[in-house]
Tab-separated table of C-alpha atoms in Angstrom:
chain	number	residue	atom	x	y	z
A	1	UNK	CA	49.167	43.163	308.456
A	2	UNK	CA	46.162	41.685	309.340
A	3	UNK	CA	46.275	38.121	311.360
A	4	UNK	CA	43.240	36.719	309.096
A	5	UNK	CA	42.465	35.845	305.289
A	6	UNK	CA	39.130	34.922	303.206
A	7	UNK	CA	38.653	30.502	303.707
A	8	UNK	CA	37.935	30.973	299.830
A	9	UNK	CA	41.734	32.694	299.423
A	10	UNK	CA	43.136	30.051	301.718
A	11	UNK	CA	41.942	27.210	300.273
A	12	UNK	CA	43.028	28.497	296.661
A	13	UNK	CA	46.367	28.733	298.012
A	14	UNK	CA	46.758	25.569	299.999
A	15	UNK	CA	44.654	22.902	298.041
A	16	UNK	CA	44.140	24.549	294.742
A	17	UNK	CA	41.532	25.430	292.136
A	18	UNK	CA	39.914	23.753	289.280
A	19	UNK	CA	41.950	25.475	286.789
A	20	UNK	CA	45.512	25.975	289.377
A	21	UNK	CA	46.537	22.382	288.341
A	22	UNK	CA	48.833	20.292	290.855
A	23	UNK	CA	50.947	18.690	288.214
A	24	UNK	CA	53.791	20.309	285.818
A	25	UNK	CA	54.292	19.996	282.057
A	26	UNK	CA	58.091	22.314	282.115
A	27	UNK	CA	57.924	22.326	278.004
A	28	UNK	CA	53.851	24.536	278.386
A	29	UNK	CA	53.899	25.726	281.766
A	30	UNK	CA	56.853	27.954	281.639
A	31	UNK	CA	56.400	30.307	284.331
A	32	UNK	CA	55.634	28.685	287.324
A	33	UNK	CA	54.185	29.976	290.835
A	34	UNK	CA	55.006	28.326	293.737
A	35	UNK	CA	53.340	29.061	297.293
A	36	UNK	CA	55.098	27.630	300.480
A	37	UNK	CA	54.597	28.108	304.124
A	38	UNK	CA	57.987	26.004	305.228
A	39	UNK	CA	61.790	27.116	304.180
A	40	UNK	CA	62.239	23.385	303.801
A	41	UNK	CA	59.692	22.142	301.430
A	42	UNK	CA	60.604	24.953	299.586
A	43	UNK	CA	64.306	24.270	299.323
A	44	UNK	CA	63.597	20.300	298.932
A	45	UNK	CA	61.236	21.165	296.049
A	46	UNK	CA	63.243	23.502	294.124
A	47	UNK	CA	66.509	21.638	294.997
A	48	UNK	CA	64.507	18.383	293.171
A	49	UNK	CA	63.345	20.152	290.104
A	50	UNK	CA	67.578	21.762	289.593
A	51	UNK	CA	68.616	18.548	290.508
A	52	UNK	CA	66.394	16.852	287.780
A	53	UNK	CA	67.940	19.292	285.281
A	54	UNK	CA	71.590	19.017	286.201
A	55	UNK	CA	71.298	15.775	285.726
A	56	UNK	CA	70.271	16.117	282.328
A	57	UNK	CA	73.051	17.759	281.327
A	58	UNK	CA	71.117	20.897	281.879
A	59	UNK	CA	71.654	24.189	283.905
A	60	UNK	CA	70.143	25.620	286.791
A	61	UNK	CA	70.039	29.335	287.668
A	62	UNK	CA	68.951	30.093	290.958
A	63	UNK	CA	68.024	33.951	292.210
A	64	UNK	CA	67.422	33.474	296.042
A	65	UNK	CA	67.805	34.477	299.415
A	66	UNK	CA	70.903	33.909	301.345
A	67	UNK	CA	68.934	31.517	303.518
A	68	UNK	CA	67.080	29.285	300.940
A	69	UNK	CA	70.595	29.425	298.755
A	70	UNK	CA	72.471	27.929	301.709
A	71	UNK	CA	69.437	24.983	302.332
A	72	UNK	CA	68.771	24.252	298.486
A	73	UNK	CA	72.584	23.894	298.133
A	74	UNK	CA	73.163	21.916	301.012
A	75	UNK	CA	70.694	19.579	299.583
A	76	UNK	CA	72.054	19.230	296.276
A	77	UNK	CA	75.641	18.558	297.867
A	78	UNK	CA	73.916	15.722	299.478
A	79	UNK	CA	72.833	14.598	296.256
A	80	UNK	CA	75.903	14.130	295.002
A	81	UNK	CA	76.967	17.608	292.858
A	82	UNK	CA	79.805	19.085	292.401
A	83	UNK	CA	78.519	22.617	292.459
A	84	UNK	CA	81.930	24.087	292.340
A	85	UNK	CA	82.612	22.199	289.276
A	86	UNK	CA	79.254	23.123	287.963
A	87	UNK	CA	79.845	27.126	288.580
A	88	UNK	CA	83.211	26.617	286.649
A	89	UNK	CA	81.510	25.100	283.772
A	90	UNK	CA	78.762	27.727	283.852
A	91	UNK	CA	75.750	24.949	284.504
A	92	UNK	CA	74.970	26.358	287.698
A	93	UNK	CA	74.776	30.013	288.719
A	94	UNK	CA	73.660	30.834	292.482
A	95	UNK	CA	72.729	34.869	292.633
A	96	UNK	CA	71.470	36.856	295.719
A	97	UNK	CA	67.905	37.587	295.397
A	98	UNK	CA	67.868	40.981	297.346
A	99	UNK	CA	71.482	42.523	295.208
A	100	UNK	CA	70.606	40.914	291.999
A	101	UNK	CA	66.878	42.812	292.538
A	102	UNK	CA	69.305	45.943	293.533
A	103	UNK	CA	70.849	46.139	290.390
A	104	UNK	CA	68.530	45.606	288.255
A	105	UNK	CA	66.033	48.523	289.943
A	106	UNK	CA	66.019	51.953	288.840
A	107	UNK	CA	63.728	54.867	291.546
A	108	UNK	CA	63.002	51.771	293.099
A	109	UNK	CA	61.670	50.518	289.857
A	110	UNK	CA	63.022	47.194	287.943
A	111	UNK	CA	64.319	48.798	284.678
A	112	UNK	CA	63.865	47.232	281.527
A	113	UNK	CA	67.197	48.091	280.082
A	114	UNK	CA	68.980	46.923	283.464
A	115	UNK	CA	66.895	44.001	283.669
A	116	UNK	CA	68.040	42.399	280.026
A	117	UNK	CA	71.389	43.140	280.776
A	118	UNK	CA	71.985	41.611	284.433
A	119	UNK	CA	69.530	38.817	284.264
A	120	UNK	CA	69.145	38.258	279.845
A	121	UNK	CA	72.653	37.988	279.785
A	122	UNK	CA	72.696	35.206	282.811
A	123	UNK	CA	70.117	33.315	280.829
A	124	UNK	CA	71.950	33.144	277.643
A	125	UNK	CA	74.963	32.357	278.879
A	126	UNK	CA	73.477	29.441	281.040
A	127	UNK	CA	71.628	28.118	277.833
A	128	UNK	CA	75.211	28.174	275.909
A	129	UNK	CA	76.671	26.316	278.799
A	130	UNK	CA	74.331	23.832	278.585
A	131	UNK	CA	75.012	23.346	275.231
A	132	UNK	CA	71.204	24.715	274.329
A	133	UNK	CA	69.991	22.080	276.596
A	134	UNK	CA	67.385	23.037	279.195
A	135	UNK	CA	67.711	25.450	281.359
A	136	UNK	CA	65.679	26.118	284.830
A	137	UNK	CA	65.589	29.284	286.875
A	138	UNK	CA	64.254	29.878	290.172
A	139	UNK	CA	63.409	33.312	291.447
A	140	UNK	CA	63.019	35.285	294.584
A	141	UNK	CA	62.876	39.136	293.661
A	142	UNK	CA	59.141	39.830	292.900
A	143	UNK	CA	58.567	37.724	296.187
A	144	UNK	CA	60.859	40.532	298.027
A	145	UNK	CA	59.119	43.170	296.496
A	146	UNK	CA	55.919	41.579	297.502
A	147	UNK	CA	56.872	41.467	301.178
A	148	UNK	CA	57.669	45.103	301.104
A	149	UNK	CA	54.117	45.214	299.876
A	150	UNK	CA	55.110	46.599	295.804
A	151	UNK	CA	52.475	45.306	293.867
A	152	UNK	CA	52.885	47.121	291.087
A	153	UNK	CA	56.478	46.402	290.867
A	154	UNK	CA	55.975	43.033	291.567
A	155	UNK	CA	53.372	42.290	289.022
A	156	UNK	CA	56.107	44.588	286.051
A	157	UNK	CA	58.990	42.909	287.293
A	158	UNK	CA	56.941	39.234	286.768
A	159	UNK	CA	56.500	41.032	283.163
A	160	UNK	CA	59.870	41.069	282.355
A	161	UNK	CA	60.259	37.850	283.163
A	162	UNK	CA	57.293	37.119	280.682
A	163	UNK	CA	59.417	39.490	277.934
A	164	UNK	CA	62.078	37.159	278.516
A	165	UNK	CA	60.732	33.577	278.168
A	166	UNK	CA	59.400	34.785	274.855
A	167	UNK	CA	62.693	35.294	273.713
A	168	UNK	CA	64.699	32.304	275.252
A	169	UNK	CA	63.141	28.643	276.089
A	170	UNK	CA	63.904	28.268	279.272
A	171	UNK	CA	61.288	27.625	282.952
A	172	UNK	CA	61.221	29.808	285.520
A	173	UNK	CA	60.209	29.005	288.832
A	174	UNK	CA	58.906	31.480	291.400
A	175	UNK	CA	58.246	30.913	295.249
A	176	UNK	CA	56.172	32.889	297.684
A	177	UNK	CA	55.417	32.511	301.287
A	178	UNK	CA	51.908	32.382	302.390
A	179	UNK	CA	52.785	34.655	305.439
A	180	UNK	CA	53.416	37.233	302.963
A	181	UNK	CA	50.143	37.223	301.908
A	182	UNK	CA	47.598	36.914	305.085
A	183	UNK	CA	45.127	39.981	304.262
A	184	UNK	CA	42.693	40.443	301.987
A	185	UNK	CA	44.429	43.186	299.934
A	186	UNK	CA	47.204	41.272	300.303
A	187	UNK	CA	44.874	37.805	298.899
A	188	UNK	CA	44.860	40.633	296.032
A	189	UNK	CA	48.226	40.938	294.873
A	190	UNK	CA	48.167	37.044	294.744
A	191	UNK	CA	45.438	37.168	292.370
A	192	UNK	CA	47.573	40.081	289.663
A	193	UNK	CA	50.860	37.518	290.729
A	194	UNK	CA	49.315	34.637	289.755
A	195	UNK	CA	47.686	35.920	286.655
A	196	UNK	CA	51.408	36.525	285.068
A	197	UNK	CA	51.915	32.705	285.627
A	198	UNK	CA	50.929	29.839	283.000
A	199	UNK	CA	50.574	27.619	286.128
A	200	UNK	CA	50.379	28.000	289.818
A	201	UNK	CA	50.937	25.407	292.642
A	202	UNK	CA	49.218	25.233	295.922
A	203	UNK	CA	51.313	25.133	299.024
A	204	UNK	CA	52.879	22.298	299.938
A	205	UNK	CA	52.656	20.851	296.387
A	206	UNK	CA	55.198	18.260	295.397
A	207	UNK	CA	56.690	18.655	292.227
């Protein structure tokens, strides 16, 4: 991949845009985009927003990476929660990012069917547990598929996701790394990512 992007892509990503706002309403923006350049922020920022919901009585869902599982976790042990005791209840739910995206994919393809089956079925059940409360999920898959440069799969899979908000109220968080995007096609793909999104937050963002 190239070593240089557009200033105009750059600064959309880092500092925002008139209409990419820097603050978050969960009950209208629904389906969030997050970009991040450090594993860190990343797992301090989503690790705040499940920790905000567990508290609530809600539940948290969280489809990562091994790596940003083991730091967002480690940060809301610090916090104080019993995530074992939260798993048993069914208020928090920790998948793999790369064999959750496995199973759900079809040809290489995320199938519909497969897709309302493996991850509808987490959803429901996590709204149940919470006793219809609010739920939060956090999602790595379409960023996967976007470092193996699959747009197009990318951009349907982020349409499922859309299928499935419709049907269940619930917030879905999803995190990309700006290294993953550092070309100009690549400054493309952001673009179709981001337009699947009701709200998108520059890098580095607090939330």
């Amino acid at each position: 991949m190239s070593d240089t992007i557009t200033a105009a892509g750059l600064r959309i990503l880092e500092r925002g845009h008139a209409n990419l706002l820097s603050s978050v309403n969960s009950e209208i923006d629904r389906h969030i985009a997050c970009f991040y350049r450090d594993a860190a922020f990343l797992a301090d920022t989503i690790s705040n927003v499940a920790g905000r919901t567990l508290t609530k009585d809600g539940a948290a869902v969280l489809i990562a990476t091994t790596s940003h599982l083991r730091l967002i976790e480690e940060r809301l042990i610090l916090r104080g929660f019993d995530l074992e005791h939260l798993r048993t209840i069914g208020r928090y739910v920790a998948l793999d990012a790369k064999d959750t995206l496995a199973r759900l994919t079809f040809g290489g393809w995320p199938d519909e069917d497969r897709f309302r089956v493996v991850i509808g079925n987490v959803i429901r059940q996590a709204i149940h547990n919470s006793g219809n409360r609010y739920v939060i999920a956090f999602g790595e898959m379409v960023a996967l598929l976007c470092a193996d440069d699959r747009t197009d799969a990318a951009v349907h899979l982020e349409q499922l996701w859309n299928s499935l908000l419709a049907q269940y109220h619930f917030s879905l968080y999803c995190a990309y790394s700006l290294h993953d995007f550092i070309s100009e096609s690549e400054l493309n793909a952001v673009f179709q990512i981001c337009a699947e999104h009701s709200l998108t937050i520059p890098a580095e963002t607090r939330l």
